[in-house]
Short mmCIF file of C-alpha atoms in Angstrom, two decimals:
data_model
loop_
_atom_site.label_atom_id
_atom_site.label_comp_id
_atom_site.label_asym_id
_atom_site.label_seq_id
_atom_site.Cartn_x
_atom_site.Cartn_y
_atom_site.Cartn_z
CA MET A 1 90.14 -97.67 83.12
CA SER A 2 89.43 -100.63 81.18
CA LEU A 3 88.51 -102.41 84.20
CA THR A 4 87.93 -101.64 87.92
CA THR A 5 88.46 -103.50 91.29
CA ARG A 6 86.66 -103.32 94.29
CA ARG A 7 86.23 -104.85 97.33
CA ASP A 8 82.75 -104.43 100.10
CA GLY A 9 82.95 -106.67 103.14
CA THR A 10 83.32 -110.46 102.01
CA ILE A 11 82.85 -109.59 97.95
CA ALA A 12 85.00 -108.33 95.77
CA TYR A 13 83.87 -106.59 92.56
CA VAL A 14 85.78 -106.86 89.16
CA GLU A 15 84.22 -105.02 86.31
CA ILE A 16 85.10 -104.60 82.90
CA ASN A 17 84.53 -101.09 81.45
CA ASN A 18 85.49 -100.92 77.93
CA PRO A 19 83.17 -99.24 75.99
CA PRO A 20 81.47 -99.65 73.57
CA VAL A 21 80.71 -103.56 73.75
CA ASN A 22 83.93 -104.31 76.17
CA ALA A 23 85.84 -105.94 73.98
CA ILE A 24 88.61 -107.71 75.68
CA GLY A 25 91.75 -106.23 74.21
CA LEU A 26 95.23 -106.21 75.63
CA SER A 27 94.48 -103.48 78.00
CA VAL A 28 91.47 -105.31 79.27
CA ARG A 29 93.60 -108.44 79.58
CA GLU A 30 96.36 -106.89 81.26
CA LYS A 31 93.88 -105.39 84.00
CA LEU A 32 92.41 -108.72 84.55
CA GLN A 33 95.27 -109.89 85.36
CA GLU A 34 96.04 -107.25 87.94
CA ALA A 35 92.71 -107.96 89.36
CA ILE A 36 93.35 -111.88 89.57
CA ASP A 37 96.23 -111.35 91.27
CA TRP A 38 94.67 -108.80 93.66
CA VAL A 39 92.18 -111.29 94.10
CA ASN A 40 94.54 -113.80 94.77
CA GLY A 41 96.22 -111.68 97.53
CA GLN A 42 93.07 -110.69 99.39
CA THR A 43 92.13 -112.68 102.54
CA GLY A 44 88.11 -113.53 104.11
CA LEU A 45 86.45 -112.83 100.27
CA THR A 46 83.51 -115.43 100.11
CA ARG A 47 83.11 -114.63 96.05
CA VAL A 48 84.33 -112.23 93.33
CA ILE A 49 81.69 -111.12 91.36
CA LEU A 50 82.40 -110.25 87.44
CA THR A 51 80.66 -107.69 85.66
CA GLY A 52 80.62 -105.24 82.31
CA ALA A 53 79.46 -101.87 82.22
CA GLY A 54 77.37 -100.23 80.06
CA ARG A 55 74.88 -102.66 77.33
CA ALA A 56 77.79 -105.66 77.38
CA PHE A 57 79.08 -108.05 79.78
CA ALA A 58 82.18 -108.41 77.11
CA ALA A 59 81.79 -109.10 73.18
CA GLY A 60 84.63 -111.00 72.80
CA GLY A 61 88.35 -110.24 71.97
CA ASP A 62 89.46 -107.25 69.97
CA ALA A 63 89.78 -108.28 66.22
CA ARG A 64 91.94 -105.85 65.45
CA GLU A 65 94.88 -107.37 66.97
CA PHE A 66 94.57 -110.22 65.09
CA ASP A 67 97.00 -108.92 62.58
CA ALA A 68 99.84 -108.47 65.02
CA ALA A 69 101.53 -111.28 67.04
CA PRO A 70 99.61 -112.28 70.31
CA VAL A 71 100.89 -110.33 73.21
CA ALA A 72 100.18 -111.99 77.17
CA PRO A 73 98.62 -112.33 78.87
CA HIS A 74 96.78 -114.35 76.98
CA LEU A 75 92.77 -114.77 77.32
CA PRO A 76 92.99 -118.76 78.19
CA ASP A 77 95.49 -118.17 80.86
CA LEU A 78 93.46 -115.88 82.44
CA ALA A 79 90.18 -118.37 82.34
CA ASN A 80 92.16 -120.95 83.76
CA GLN A 81 93.54 -118.74 86.86
CA ILE A 82 90.17 -117.66 87.46
CA GLU A 83 88.90 -121.19 87.23
CA ALA A 84 91.49 -122.31 89.76
CA CYS A 85 91.26 -119.36 92.20
CA ASP A 86 90.16 -120.68 95.43
CA THR A 87 87.53 -117.69 95.75
CA PRO A 88 84.86 -118.58 93.59
CA TRP A 89 83.89 -116.06 90.65
CA VAL A 90 80.60 -115.58 89.67
CA ALA A 91 79.43 -114.05 86.48
CA ALA A 92 76.75 -111.47 86.56
CA ILE A 93 76.09 -111.18 82.82
CA THR A 94 73.98 -108.28 81.41
CA GLY A 95 73.75 -107.63 77.63
CA LEU A 96 76.23 -109.55 75.31
CA ALA A 97 78.59 -112.20 76.65
CA LEU A 98 80.21 -113.70 72.99
CA GLY A 99 83.47 -114.79 72.12
CA GLY A 100 85.67 -114.38 74.98
CA GLY A 101 83.07 -112.98 77.42
CA CYS A 102 81.26 -116.13 77.35
CA GLU A 103 84.38 -118.30 77.88
CA LEU A 104 85.31 -115.84 80.98
CA ALA A 105 81.64 -116.74 81.75
CA LEU A 106 82.47 -120.35 81.45
CA ALA A 107 85.42 -120.08 83.50
CA CYS A 108 83.40 -118.75 86.67
CA ARG A 109 81.91 -121.20 88.94
CA PHE A 110 78.54 -119.71 88.68
CA ARG A 111 76.50 -117.55 86.01
CA ILE A 112 73.29 -115.34 86.35
CA ALA A 113 72.25 -113.29 83.66
CA ALA A 114 69.86 -110.92 83.01
CA PRO A 115 66.62 -111.73 80.87
CA GLY A 116 67.08 -111.31 77.28
CA VAL A 117 70.70 -111.61 77.26
CA GLN A 118 73.18 -112.95 74.69
CA ILE A 119 75.49 -115.39 75.39
CA GLY A 120 77.59 -117.36 72.42
CA LEU A 121 80.56 -118.26 70.50
CA PRO A 122 80.32 -116.50 67.35
CA GLU A 123 84.15 -117.04 66.40
CA VAL A 124 83.25 -119.31 62.96
CA THR A 125 81.77 -116.14 61.63
CA LEU A 126 85.46 -114.34 61.75
CA GLY A 127 86.84 -117.41 60.19
CA VAL A 128 88.69 -118.59 63.66
CA VAL A 129 87.67 -120.97 66.39
CA PRO A 130 86.89 -120.12 69.84
CA GLY A 131 90.64 -119.47 71.72
CA ALA A 132 89.69 -119.57 74.97
CA GLY A 133 88.63 -122.72 76.07
CA GLY A 134 85.08 -122.58 74.48
CA THR A 135 85.20 -125.52 72.30
CA GLN A 136 86.47 -127.51 75.84
CA ARG A 137 84.46 -126.13 78.52
CA LEU A 138 81.02 -125.53 77.04
CA PRO A 139 80.53 -129.53 75.55
CA ARG A 140 81.69 -130.21 79.47
CA LEU A 141 78.63 -128.20 80.58
CA ILE A 142 75.71 -128.59 78.08
CA GLY A 143 76.70 -131.87 76.34
CA MET A 144 78.10 -132.25 72.96
CA ALA A 145 74.93 -131.85 70.83
CA LYS A 146 73.75 -128.38 72.50
CA ALA A 147 77.49 -127.22 72.22
CA LEU A 148 77.91 -127.99 68.43
CA ASP A 149 74.78 -126.29 67.94
CA MET A 150 76.30 -123.15 68.92
CA ILE A 151 79.90 -123.41 68.51
CA ALA A 152 80.06 -124.37 64.71
CA THR A 153 77.20 -122.24 63.77
CA GLY A 154 78.39 -119.06 65.77
CA LYS A 155 74.82 -118.25 66.33
CA PRO A 156 74.15 -117.09 70.14
CA VAL A 157 71.18 -117.91 72.44
CA LYS A 158 69.32 -116.04 74.56
CA ALA A 159 69.16 -116.20 78.42
CA GLU A 160 66.02 -118.26 78.30
CA ALA A 161 67.48 -120.96 76.09
CA ALA A 162 70.87 -120.71 78.08
CA GLU A 163 69.17 -121.59 81.11
CA ALA A 164 67.08 -124.17 79.87
CA MET A 165 70.58 -125.86 78.44
CA GLY A 166 72.13 -125.62 81.69
CA LEU A 167 74.99 -122.64 80.21
CA ILE A 168 73.65 -120.27 82.91
CA ASP A 169 72.59 -120.96 86.06
CA GLY A 170 69.38 -118.52 86.72
CA ILE A 171 68.33 -115.42 85.34
CA ALA A 172 67.17 -112.19 87.27
CA ASP A 173 66.56 -108.47 86.52
CA ASP A 174 69.56 -107.74 89.10
CA PRO A 175 72.24 -110.62 88.61
CA VAL A 176 74.81 -108.64 90.90
CA GLN A 177 72.02 -108.77 93.71
CA ILE A 178 71.44 -112.52 92.97
CA ALA A 179 75.39 -113.21 92.88
CA GLN A 180 75.75 -111.32 96.15
CA ASN A 181 73.20 -113.58 97.90
CA LEU A 182 74.01 -117.05 96.99
CA ASP A 183 74.61 -119.47 99.51
CA ILE A 184 78.10 -119.70 100.45
CA GLY A 185 78.15 -123.61 100.61
CA SER A 186 76.44 -124.13 97.20
CA LEU A 187 79.48 -121.72 96.20
CA GLU A 188 82.36 -123.36 97.73
CA LEU A 189 80.73 -126.95 96.83
CA ALA A 190 79.95 -125.92 92.81
CA ALA A 191 82.39 -127.80 90.45
CA SER A 192 84.01 -125.38 88.19
CA VAL A 193 83.31 -126.55 84.61
CA GLY A 194 86.83 -127.58 84.27
CA GLU A 195 86.18 -130.51 86.74
CA MET A 196 83.34 -131.84 85.18
CA ALA A 197 83.52 -135.10 83.09
CA SER A 198 84.01 -135.25 79.28
CA PRO A 199 81.03 -135.33 77.51
CA ALA A 200 79.92 -138.71 75.94
CA LEU A 201 80.94 -138.85 72.35
CA ASP A 202 77.95 -138.27 70.26
CA ASN A 203 78.53 -139.46 66.27
CA ALA A 204 75.27 -138.55 65.11
CA ALA A 205 75.59 -134.79 66.67
CA LEU A 206 79.10 -134.65 64.99
CA ASP A 207 77.90 -136.08 61.53
CA ALA A 208 75.00 -133.56 61.60
CA ALA A 209 77.08 -130.57 62.51
CA ARG A 210 79.52 -131.77 59.96
CA ALA A 211 76.69 -131.82 57.02
CA LEU A 212 75.12 -128.61 57.97
CA ALA A 213 78.23 -126.75 57.99
CA ALA A 214 79.03 -128.01 54.71
CA LYS A 215 75.62 -126.94 53.56
CA LYS A 216 75.72 -123.57 55.10
CA SER A 217 79.20 -122.52 55.13
CA ALA A 218 80.54 -124.48 52.28
CA ASN A 219 84.44 -124.27 51.61
CA GLN A 220 84.67 -122.64 54.96
CA ILE A 221 87.81 -124.03 57.48
CA ALA A 222 86.70 -122.77 60.87
CA PRO A 223 83.22 -124.52 61.09
CA GLN A 224 84.95 -128.08 60.45
CA ARG A 225 87.93 -127.28 62.57
CA ALA A 226 85.73 -126.18 65.40
CA ILE A 227 83.63 -129.55 65.19
CA ASP A 228 87.03 -131.37 65.37
CA LEU A 229 87.52 -129.54 68.64
CA VAL A 230 84.22 -130.39 69.94
CA GLU A 231 84.76 -134.08 69.31
CA ALA A 232 88.32 -133.95 70.87
CA THR A 233 86.50 -133.07 74.49
CA ALA A 234 85.37 -136.40 74.66
CA THR A 235 89.00 -137.90 74.65
CA LEU A 236 91.39 -135.59 75.71
CA SER A 237 91.91 -133.90 79.33
CA LEU A 238 91.07 -129.93 79.59
CA ALA A 239 94.77 -129.04 79.28
CA ASP A 240 95.38 -131.06 75.89
CA GLY A 241 91.93 -129.68 74.39
CA MET A 242 92.92 -126.48 75.35
CA ALA A 243 96.42 -126.67 73.84
CA ARG A 244 95.29 -128.19 70.59
CA GLU A 245 92.35 -125.36 70.60
CA ARG A 246 94.78 -122.95 71.20
CA GLU A 247 96.82 -124.30 67.96
CA VAL A 248 93.91 -123.92 65.77
CA PHE A 249 93.01 -120.83 66.82
CA ILE A 250 96.93 -119.55 65.87
CA GLU A 251 96.69 -121.27 62.61
CA LEU A 252 93.41 -119.95 61.33
CA ARG A 253 93.50 -116.28 62.71
CA SER A 254 96.55 -115.53 59.85
CA SER A 255 94.43 -117.23 57.68
CA GLU A 256 93.28 -115.78 54.19
CA GLN A 257 89.73 -116.83 55.07
CA SER A 258 90.02 -115.18 58.36
CA ASN A 259 91.30 -111.94 56.76
CA ALA A 260 88.27 -112.00 54.40
CA LEU A 261 85.75 -112.39 56.92
CA ARG A 262 87.35 -109.69 59.37
CA HIS A 263 87.61 -107.33 56.46
CA MET A 264 83.73 -108.05 55.68
CA PHE A 265 82.76 -107.89 59.75
CA PHE A 266 84.72 -104.16 59.98
CA ALA A 267 83.03 -102.93 56.69
CA GLU A 268 79.46 -104.01 57.09
CA ARG A 269 79.72 -102.08 61.02
CA ALA A 270 80.93 -99.03 59.25
CA ALA A 271 78.52 -99.17 56.72
CA LYS A 272 75.71 -99.16 59.31
CA THR A 273 76.72 -95.99 61.01
CA PRO A 274 78.10 -93.39 58.69
CA LYS A 275 79.97 -90.92 61.10
CA TRP A 276 79.21 -87.93 59.29
CA LEU A 277 75.53 -88.46 59.20
CA THR A 278 74.36 -86.86 62.44
CA ALA A 279 70.78 -85.42 61.44
CA GLU A 280 67.55 -87.35 63.24
CA PRO A 281 65.53 -89.46 60.88
CA ALA A 282 61.61 -89.37 60.30
CA PRO A 283 59.95 -91.14 62.67
CA LEU A 284 58.81 -94.86 61.39
CA ASP A 285 55.43 -94.38 62.99
CA HIS A 286 53.50 -95.43 60.02
CA ILE A 287 54.75 -96.78 56.74
CA ALA A 288 53.19 -96.87 53.76
CA VAL A 289 54.14 -99.67 50.99
CA ILE A 290 53.09 -98.79 47.42
CA GLY A 291 52.40 -102.11 45.26
CA GLY A 292 51.81 -105.38 46.87
CA GLY A 293 53.53 -107.85 44.18
CA THR A 294 56.41 -110.03 44.70
CA MET A 295 58.70 -107.43 45.95
CA GLY A 296 55.98 -105.19 47.77
CA ALA A 297 54.53 -107.85 49.79
CA ALA A 298 58.07 -108.81 50.96
CA ILE A 299 59.14 -105.92 51.66
CA ALA A 300 55.82 -105.22 53.36
CA TYR A 301 56.48 -108.21 55.77
CA ALA A 302 60.52 -107.32 56.31
CA LEU A 303 58.96 -104.10 58.01
CA LEU A 304 55.69 -106.15 59.82
CA ASN A 305 58.76 -108.53 61.36
CA ALA A 306 60.14 -105.78 62.82
CA GLY A 307 56.85 -104.65 64.28
CA LEU A 308 56.08 -101.79 62.17
CA THR A 309 52.81 -100.41 60.90
CA LEU A 310 51.87 -100.43 57.45
CA THR A 311 49.56 -99.44 54.93
CA LEU A 312 49.79 -101.42 51.32
CA LEU A 313 48.38 -99.68 48.55
CA GLU A 314 47.30 -100.91 45.27
CA THR A 315 45.71 -99.15 42.05
CA ASP A 316 42.31 -100.68 42.26
CA ALA A 317 40.13 -103.61 44.21
CA ASP A 318 41.55 -106.41 42.44
CA GLY A 319 45.09 -105.26 43.29
CA VAL A 320 44.19 -105.09 46.79
CA ALA A 321 43.19 -108.67 47.06
CA ARG A 322 46.13 -109.83 45.51
CA ALA A 323 48.16 -107.75 47.70
CA GLU A 324 46.43 -109.21 50.55
CA GLN A 325 46.95 -112.79 49.38
CA ASN A 326 50.36 -112.22 48.64
CA LEU A 327 51.74 -110.77 52.17
CA GLY A 328 48.80 -113.37 53.69
CA LYS A 329 51.27 -116.29 51.60
CA ILE A 330 54.28 -115.08 53.06
CA ILE A 331 52.86 -114.96 56.80
CA ASP A 332 51.03 -118.32 56.24
CA ALA A 333 54.60 -120.33 55.05
CA SER A 334 56.18 -118.66 57.79
CA LEU A 335 54.16 -120.22 60.27
CA LYS A 336 54.43 -123.38 58.60
CA ARG A 337 57.91 -123.58 59.34
CA GLY A 338 57.95 -122.26 62.73
CA LEU A 339 59.48 -118.94 62.00
CA ILE A 340 56.88 -117.55 63.72
CA THR A 341 53.99 -118.36 66.14
CA ALA A 342 50.11 -118.21 65.65
CA ARG A 343 50.26 -115.75 67.98
CA GLY A 344 52.86 -113.59 65.74
CA ALA A 345 51.03 -114.56 62.57
CA GLU A 346 47.93 -113.20 63.98
CA ASP A 347 49.67 -109.70 65.46
CA ARG A 348 51.26 -109.23 61.94
CA ARG A 349 47.84 -109.53 60.00
CA THR A 350 46.77 -106.72 62.74
CA ARG A 351 49.43 -104.40 61.67
CA PHE A 352 48.50 -103.96 58.06
CA THR A 353 45.66 -102.85 56.12
CA ALA A 354 45.65 -102.70 52.30
CA SER A 355 43.33 -99.94 50.35
CA ASP A 356 43.55 -98.36 46.62
CA ASP A 357 42.77 -95.10 48.24
CA TYR A 358 46.03 -93.28 49.37
CA ALA A 359 44.17 -91.24 51.77
CA ALA A 360 44.12 -94.38 53.80
CA ALA A 361 48.23 -93.69 54.09
CA ALA A 362 47.70 -89.70 55.25
CA GLY A 363 49.62 -90.48 58.56
CA ALA A 364 52.72 -92.44 56.87
CA THR A 365 55.83 -90.79 57.80
CA LEU A 366 57.90 -92.78 54.95
CA ALA A 367 56.68 -94.26 51.58
CA ILE A 368 58.31 -97.34 50.13
CA GLU A 369 57.30 -97.08 46.22
CA ALA A 370 57.57 -100.95 44.87
CA ALA A 371 55.60 -100.87 41.75
CA PHE A 372 56.50 -101.76 38.18
CA GLU A 373 59.81 -100.84 36.92
CA SER A 374 58.41 -97.95 34.70
CA MET A 375 59.32 -94.35 34.96
CA ASP A 376 55.83 -93.34 34.41
CA VAL A 377 54.22 -95.63 36.70
CA LYS A 378 56.18 -94.47 39.43
CA LYS A 379 56.51 -90.16 38.55
CA SER A 380 52.21 -91.39 38.79
CA ILE A 381 52.53 -92.78 42.07
CA PHE A 382 54.85 -89.60 43.50
CA GLY A 383 52.22 -87.26 42.06
CA GLN A 384 49.31 -89.20 44.45
CA LEU A 385 51.92 -89.34 47.17
CA ILE A 386 52.60 -85.73 47.53
CA LYS A 387 48.84 -85.41 47.26
CA HIS A 388 47.77 -87.15 50.45
CA LEU A 389 50.82 -87.88 52.63
CA PRO A 390 52.23 -85.25 54.90
CA ALA A 391 55.00 -82.43 53.55
CA ASN A 392 57.89 -83.64 55.62
CA ALA A 393 57.21 -87.42 54.50
CA VAL A 394 60.20 -89.22 53.46
CA LEU A 395 59.37 -90.43 49.74
CA ALA A 396 61.57 -93.63 48.85
CA THR A 397 61.68 -95.78 45.48
CA ASN A 398 62.44 -99.35 45.12
CA THR A 399 63.95 -98.84 41.68
CA SER A 400 66.38 -101.10 40.55
CA TYR A 401 67.88 -99.11 37.88
CA LEU A 402 65.96 -95.93 37.46
CA ASP A 403 67.01 -92.21 37.67
CA ILE A 404 65.63 -91.59 41.22
CA ASN A 405 66.41 -87.43 40.12
CA GLU A 406 63.83 -87.76 37.40
CA ILE A 407 61.53 -88.92 39.73
CA ALA A 408 62.70 -86.33 42.61
CA ALA A 409 62.06 -83.86 39.97
CA ILE A 410 58.38 -83.74 40.27
CA VAL A 411 58.43 -83.30 44.07
CA PRO A 412 58.19 -80.09 45.15
CA ASP A 413 60.60 -80.82 47.70
CA PRO A 414 63.21 -83.10 46.29
CA SER A 415 65.03 -83.27 49.20
CA ARG A 416 62.22 -86.01 50.54
CA VAL A 417 63.27 -88.14 48.03
CA ILE A 418 65.49 -91.15 48.43
CA GLY A 419 66.39 -94.71 47.03
CA LEU A 420 65.76 -97.64 49.07
CA HIS A 421 66.78 -100.70 46.91
CA PHE A 422 65.65 -103.86 48.41
CA PHE A 423 67.07 -107.30 46.88
CA ALA A 424 64.72 -110.43 46.68
CA PRO A 425 63.16 -111.72 48.40
CA ALA A 426 63.14 -108.34 50.56
CA HIS A 427 61.87 -110.30 53.92
CA ILE A 428 65.67 -112.25 53.64
CA MET A 429 68.14 -110.75 51.99
CA LYS A 430 70.49 -108.35 54.22
CA LEU A 431 71.39 -106.09 51.80
CA LEU A 432 69.85 -102.57 51.44
CA GLU A 433 70.86 -100.02 49.06
CA ILE A 434 70.47 -96.59 50.36
CA VAL A 435 70.50 -94.07 47.08
CA ARG A 436 71.37 -90.26 47.49
CA GLY A 437 69.71 -88.68 44.83
CA ASP A 438 71.19 -84.60 44.02
CA ALA A 439 68.75 -83.26 46.35
CA THR A 440 68.63 -85.62 48.96
CA SER A 441 68.76 -84.08 52.66
CA ASP A 442 70.38 -85.75 55.55
CA VAL A 443 67.15 -86.44 57.19
CA ALA A 444 66.02 -88.64 54.58
CA LEU A 445 69.26 -90.09 54.57
CA ALA A 446 68.88 -90.61 58.26
CA THR A 447 65.40 -92.32 57.83
CA GLY A 448 67.37 -94.99 55.49
CA PHE A 449 69.84 -96.00 57.86
CA ALA A 450 67.53 -96.13 60.76
CA LEU A 451 64.88 -98.22 58.58
CA ALA A 452 67.87 -100.27 57.46
CA LYS A 453 68.75 -100.74 61.39
CA ARG A 454 65.22 -101.52 62.35
CA LEU A 455 65.08 -104.31 59.97
CA ARG A 456 68.51 -105.74 60.62
CA LYS A 457 69.56 -105.07 57.17
CA ILE A 458 73.56 -104.21 56.05
CA PRO A 459 72.93 -100.32 54.20
CA VAL A 460 75.06 -99.79 51.58
CA LEU A 461 75.32 -96.04 50.35
CA ALA A 462 74.89 -95.64 46.55
CA GLY A 463 74.88 -92.54 44.00
CA VAL A 464 72.66 -92.20 41.40
CA CYS A 465 73.98 -94.68 38.34
CA ASP A 466 72.58 -97.42 36.13
CA GLY A 467 72.01 -100.57 38.76
CA PHE A 468 73.25 -98.66 41.66
CA ILE A 469 75.95 -100.95 43.26
CA GLY A 470 74.73 -104.31 43.21
CA ASN A 471 72.97 -104.65 40.35
CA ARG A 472 76.02 -103.42 38.49
CA ILE A 473 77.83 -106.36 40.05
CA LEU A 474 75.40 -108.84 38.86
CA ALA A 475 75.20 -107.80 35.48
CA ARG A 476 78.75 -108.73 34.98
CA TYR A 477 78.22 -111.81 36.52
CA ARG A 478 75.31 -112.51 34.97
CA GLU A 479 76.61 -111.70 31.59
CA ALA A 480 79.63 -113.94 31.94
CA ALA A 481 77.64 -117.10 33.21
CA ASP A 482 75.11 -116.22 29.65
CA THR A 483 78.45 -116.17 27.92
CA VAL A 484 79.27 -119.68 29.28
CA LEU A 485 75.91 -120.63 28.26
CA MET A 486 76.27 -119.85 25.15
CA ASP A 487 79.53 -121.63 24.65
CA GLY A 488 78.00 -125.16 25.61
CA SER A 489 77.33 -125.33 29.04
CA THR A 490 74.01 -125.53 31.13
CA PRO A 491 72.33 -123.66 33.53
CA TRP A 492 72.36 -126.46 36.26
CA GLU A 493 75.96 -126.92 35.57
CA VAL A 494 76.75 -123.16 35.77
CA ASP A 495 74.87 -123.31 38.85
CA GLU A 496 76.60 -126.30 40.55
CA ALA A 497 80.06 -124.41 39.88
CA MET A 498 78.89 -121.78 41.63
CA VAL A 499 77.50 -123.38 44.45
CA ALA A 500 80.73 -125.56 44.67
CA PHE A 501 82.65 -122.04 44.74
CA GLY A 502 80.54 -121.30 48.15
CA TYR A 503 77.38 -118.77 46.48
CA ALA A 504 74.45 -119.77 48.14
CA MET A 505 72.65 -120.59 44.87
CA GLY A 506 73.55 -120.03 41.47
CA PRO A 507 72.63 -117.09 38.86
CA TYR A 508 70.01 -119.20 37.70
CA GLU A 509 68.25 -120.34 40.37
CA ALA A 510 68.63 -116.87 41.49
CA GLN A 511 66.76 -115.51 38.42
CA ASP A 512 64.20 -117.86 38.89
CA LEU A 513 63.76 -116.59 42.55
CA SER A 514 63.59 -113.17 41.44
CA GLY A 515 61.88 -113.13 38.42
CA LEU A 516 62.92 -112.07 35.07
CA ASP A 517 61.01 -109.00 34.22
CA ILE A 518 63.18 -105.90 35.69
CA ALA A 519 66.29 -107.12 34.47
CA HIS A 520 64.28 -107.51 30.68
CA ALA A 521 63.05 -104.03 30.68
CA ASN A 522 66.29 -102.55 31.88
CA ARG A 523 68.03 -104.38 28.49
CA ARG A 524 65.16 -102.61 26.53
CA ARG A 525 66.12 -99.72 28.20
CA GLN A 526 69.72 -99.82 27.15
CA ASP A 527 68.95 -101.10 23.78
CA ALA A 528 69.90 -97.79 21.98
CA SER A 529 73.32 -96.95 24.15
CA ARG A 530 74.44 -100.52 24.34
CA ASP A 531 78.08 -100.94 22.68
CA PRO A 532 77.72 -102.43 19.16
CA ASN A 533 80.84 -104.07 19.61
CA ARG A 534 80.17 -106.20 22.82
CA ARG A 535 79.18 -109.40 22.30
CA TYR A 536 75.09 -109.64 23.56
CA ILE A 537 73.53 -113.03 24.55
CA PRO A 538 69.87 -113.14 23.94
CA ILE A 539 69.09 -116.11 26.34
CA ALA A 540 67.28 -113.97 28.77
CA ASP A 541 65.40 -112.12 26.11
CA ARG A 542 64.04 -115.35 24.64
CA MET A 543 62.61 -116.82 27.43
CA ILE A 544 60.57 -113.84 28.39
CA GLU A 545 59.03 -114.37 24.63
CA LEU A 546 58.46 -118.14 25.01
#
């Protein structure tokens, strides 16, 4: 059953049960309509408690339905019926309350959440706007500025922040128990969100939200349309505002941008959990990172952010000092920017040690080599790893281009070897290429995917080939940029054009950030096999040689 109802004395219970995240698809909407009709036919009820089974309250609509025509009952109509019900509904929220789940909660008279619950309206990340009253009810409840922070960015808030802004009425370990014991007088006298006054027009917040959307979501339609809808709450009735919201939602759900963003959403979700990979990963109790340069330090910081413990290995005492300095700079920068607290910074410093002795990492269950892009250097490192780490430890290389099969050939058990290719800056970029060698075991692969999940990165499985996937794409991208440069454009003109197109940064700004050395070494490796009839642009080589 996708939804169940029951009555216990004067309390009715409605539970959404549509694993894994209680998406509000057609079957749930049909059952919810039946539940509303059932509640309206009951007598003597004091409240209806709306819950979600499992790890979610309700995580929005079913995006797979977007390609078809909308089918009744529609979620905004259901939300309106819940809000208009003579018997007050109380949302007892555990897990996720996103999209339509948040909108159902907004239609309830009271909202009680468990600690750590996430509540939000992420629709703009799928190229649409909230479609069941979210843009109209949320500003009435918490004000225009706070509503814009959530709706225009699509970012959820935790229960604690939600309570502080008035989005929920309380936090409890057992929200259902609190909902059962709410004072009947408070329930009957509480105003529904739809009855609340329209929010005051906040032009400063609107201007700031539009500027942020233009910067962070360049050329995307949905964030700006969502901001327009929030602005409309100052002048439109709830009914008129919801009618306009529905028009925009229906328009955007069939747009090219929404189609593309939904495709990306499902592709990324599928990439994170390959169904065929059933092996148990190695534990991530202790990780060794070899190389404390720019990339190695950033990888180390990503591991620390995930709560992991690590040993940072270098070749000598000077290298250890540089590694500690590089990692310390990232921690200090995060503290200065307010990304972590002073306590968080100190916690990160206590969970890593740096050493030039591989024996310091003797208990590591995973090693990530992030040294200079040289086959000889990497083979030397793997030679040390097999001497000092446990025989079942997974050994990973962060190589951008080199053949991991050649690296694995020096390891007695090559099934332990895997590629984990991070992109710079490794503690920020979401992509992680997991490279499968000829002998790589499913355990090693499962460990790579488990690490990606722990780091909240998007894993992409690749085979052994020059540049894997990302760098093969980037090679053609950079080649095109260099060709335009040779034909008379400037680097900043190229960068400006790509940013205007929607890229976060242009190719030359990206190269300034990541460095030129690895790509240069790869070009030298390719000199002998390069097609002499293909135009070669030497600009990046000359920059290295200066």
